Amino acid sequence: MAVARTDLEAERELCERARAGDRAALGQILRRYGPILYRSVLLPRLGREALAQDALAETYARVVERFHQFQWQDAGVYPWLRVVGLRIAYDILRSRKRETLYEPDDLQREIDAAEADPQANGEAELCEKRDLAEARARVEAALRSIHPRYAEAIRLRVLEERSREEVASALGVTVSTFDVVLHRALAALKKAIDVPRVAEGKLASREAPR
């Protein structure tokens, strides 16, 4: 615990320097937490390396632009950085109509929860493990619940980022047919992911006092 507290004090000092305009201090923060944001926040939610890399670059730019707005919390700087990354991912998902695993509303709920209770995210490495575990469990459970052909199309095209031509060949269909298969597969996946939330909403509605 003493070591953790010492680390937090050092991080707080680093953040104060960064807020005062020390670009070297800000660069140190980004180098420390950028890989975690990429692995556990951006890539799982955007599903493609190219999108996640673009999102990380945009996250860096927004952090540099707005770090003067950061207010220190006992949990450290990572929860704030995580919300910035989630907002970037949200903007990207809103601009894309196909080949995404999450809906913008999914991320908006995460953003709202993170902003309502910054302390809940806790230490960065633990938060990373939780984010990765939750994303992996959510997607894998949904993939198991849809038609195997749909699941294979998503794994090959979205998760492994193979070309449309390569995946179409693997599935034994034309590229145009594959586009239809993938569109239906993603629709089935999003429906499968949404089922637990819909069920929870109905349960909450039944339990709510009248």
mmCIF file of N, CA and C in Angstrom, residues 73-76 78-80 82-83 110-124 126-128 130-131 134:
data_model
loop_
_atom_site.group_PDB
_atom_site.id
_atom_site.type_symbol
_atom_site.label_atom_id
_atom_site.label_comp_id
_atom_site.label_asym_id
_atom_site.label_seq_id
_atom_site.Cartn_x
_atom_site.Cartn_y
_atom_site.Cartn_z
ATOM 1 N N GLN A 73 -7.602 13.125 -9.176
ATOM 2 C CA GLN A 73 -8.424 12.233 -8.362
ATOM 3 C C GLN A 73 -7.493 11.240 -7.682
ATOM 4 N N ASP A 74 -7.919 10.714 -6.541
ATOM 5 C CA ASP A 74 -7.067 9.778 -5.801
ATOM 6 C C ASP A 74 -6.766 8.513 -6.595
ATOM 7 N N ALA A 75 -7.580 8.199 -7.599
ATOM 8 C CA ALA A 75 -7.334 7.016 -8.417
ATOM 9 C C ALA A 75 -6.245 7.258 -9.455
ATOM 10 N N GLY A 76 -5.776 8.496 -9.573
ATOM 11 C CA GLY A 76 -4.731 8.797 -10.545
ATOM 12 C C GLY A 76 -5.300 9.338 -11.844
ATOM 13 N N TYR A 78 -5.276 7.791 -14.886
ATOM 14 C CA TYR A 78 -5.764 6.840 -15.878
ATOM 15 C C TYR A 78 -7.281 6.893 -16.089
ATOM 16 N N PRO A 79 -8.113 6.970 -15.037
ATOM 17 C CA PRO A 79 -9.564 7.034 -15.294
ATOM 18 C C PRO A 79 -9.960 8.172 -16.222
ATOM 19 N N TRP A 80 -9.299 9.322 -16.090
ATOM 20 C CA TRP A 80 -9.589 10.459 -16.975
ATOM 21 C C TRP A 80 -9.158 10.143 -18.400
ATOM 22 N N ARG A 82 -8.896 7.243 -19.729
ATOM 23 C CA ARG A 82 -9.788 6.196 -20.233
ATOM 24 C C ARG A 82 -11.070 6.807 -20.794
ATOM 25 N N VAL A 83 -11.629 7.799 -20.112
ATOM 26 C CA VAL A 83 -12.843 8.452 -20.597
ATOM 27 C C VAL A 83 -12.563 9.182 -21.914
ATOM 28 N N GLU A 110 -20.865 3.410 -20.875
ATOM 29 C CA GLU A 110 -19.583 3.275 -20.179
ATOM 30 C C GLU A 110 -19.030 4.632 -19.766
ATOM 31 N N ILE A 111 -19.133 5.599 -20.664
ATOM 32 C CA ILE A 111 -18.643 6.944 -20.364
ATOM 33 C C ILE A 111 -19.404 7.529 -19.177
ATOM 34 N N ASP A 112 -20.723 7.400 -19.201
ATOM 35 C CA ASP A 112 -21.542 7.940 -18.109
ATOM 36 C C ASP A 112 -21.160 7.310 -16.772
ATOM 37 N N ALA A 113 -20.978 5.983 -16.781
ATOM 38 C CA ALA A 113 -20.627 5.289 -15.544
ATOM 39 C C ALA A 113 -19.244 5.703 -15.053
ATOM 40 N N ALA A 114 -18.294 5.848 -15.974
ATOM 41 C CA ALA A 114 -16.924 6.213 -15.598
ATOM 42 C C ALA A 114 -16.866 7.633 -15.050
ATOM 43 N N GLU A 115 -17.633 8.535 -15.638
ATOM 44 C CA GLU A 115 -17.628 9.919 -15.163
ATOM 45 C C GLU A 115 -18.367 10.056 -13.844
ATOM 46 N N ALA A 116 -19.375 9.217 -13.625
ATOM 47 C CA ALA A 116 -20.145 9.289 -12.389
ATOM 48 C C ALA A 116 -19.330 8.812 -11.199
ATOM 49 N N ASP A 117 -18.414 7.860 -11.425
ATOM 50 C CA ASP A 117 -17.623 7.305 -10.327
ATOM 51 C C ASP A 117 -16.197 7.031 -10.806
ATOM 52 N N PRO A 118 -15.352 8.055 -10.909
ATOM 53 C CA PRO A 118 -13.978 7.859 -11.393
ATOM 54 C C PRO A 118 -13.190 6.879 -10.538
ATOM 55 N N GLN A 119 -13.477 6.830 -9.234
ATOM 56 C CA GLN A 119 -12.726 5.958 -8.341
ATOM 57 C C GLN A 119 -12.967 4.485 -8.642
ATOM 58 N N ALA A 120 -14.088 4.162 -9.288
ATOM 59 C CA ALA A 120 -14.430 2.754 -9.533
ATOM 60 C C ALA A 120 -13.447 2.094 -10.479
ATOM 61 N N ASN A 121 -12.790 2.878 -11.331
ATOM 62 C CA ASN A 121 -11.859 2.291 -12.284
ATOM 63 C C ASN A 121 -10.557 1.851 -11.635
ATOM 64 N N GLY A 122 -10.154 2.560 -10.598
ATOM 65 C CA GLY A 122 -9.002 2.145 -9.837
ATOM 66 C C GLY A 122 -7.700 2.184 -10.616
ATOM 67 N N GLU A 123 -6.740 1.364 -10.156
ATOM 68 C CA GLU A 123 -5.388 1.329 -10.696
ATOM 69 C C GLU A 123 -5.388 0.838 -12.139
ATOM 70 N N ALA A 124 -4.513 1.423 -12.956
ATOM 71 C CA ALA A 124 -4.572 1.229 -14.408
ATOM 72 C C ALA A 124 -4.462 -0.228 -14.823
ATOM 73 N N LEU A 126 -5.090 -3.008 -13.173
ATOM 74 C CA LEU A 126 -6.285 -3.769 -12.806
ATOM 75 C C LEU A 126 -7.459 -3.394 -13.703
ATOM 76 N N CYS A 127 -7.562 -2.115 -14.011
ATOM 77 C CA CYS A 127 -8.632 -1.651 -14.897
ATOM 78 C C CYS A 127 -8.455 -2.263 -16.283
ATOM 79 N N GLU A 128 -7.216 -2.348 -16.753
ATOM 80 C CA GLU A 128 -6.952 -2.947 -18.053
ATOM 81 C C GLU A 128 -7.393 -4.405 -18.083
ATOM 82 N N ARG A 130 -9.630 -5.848 -16.267
ATOM 83 C CA ARG A 130 -11.087 -5.930 -16.225
ATOM 84 C C ARG A 130 -11.700 -5.586 -17.578
ATOM 85 N N ASP A 131 -11.206 -4.522 -18.211
ATOM 86 C CA ASP A 131 -11.728 -4.122 -19.521
ATOM 87 C C ASP A 131 -11.548 -5.236 -20.544
ATOM 88 N N GLU A 134 -13.828 -8.289 -19.736
ATOM 89 C CA GLU A 134 -15.231 -8.021 -20.024
ATOM 90 C C GLU A 134 -15.494 -7.998 -21.526
#
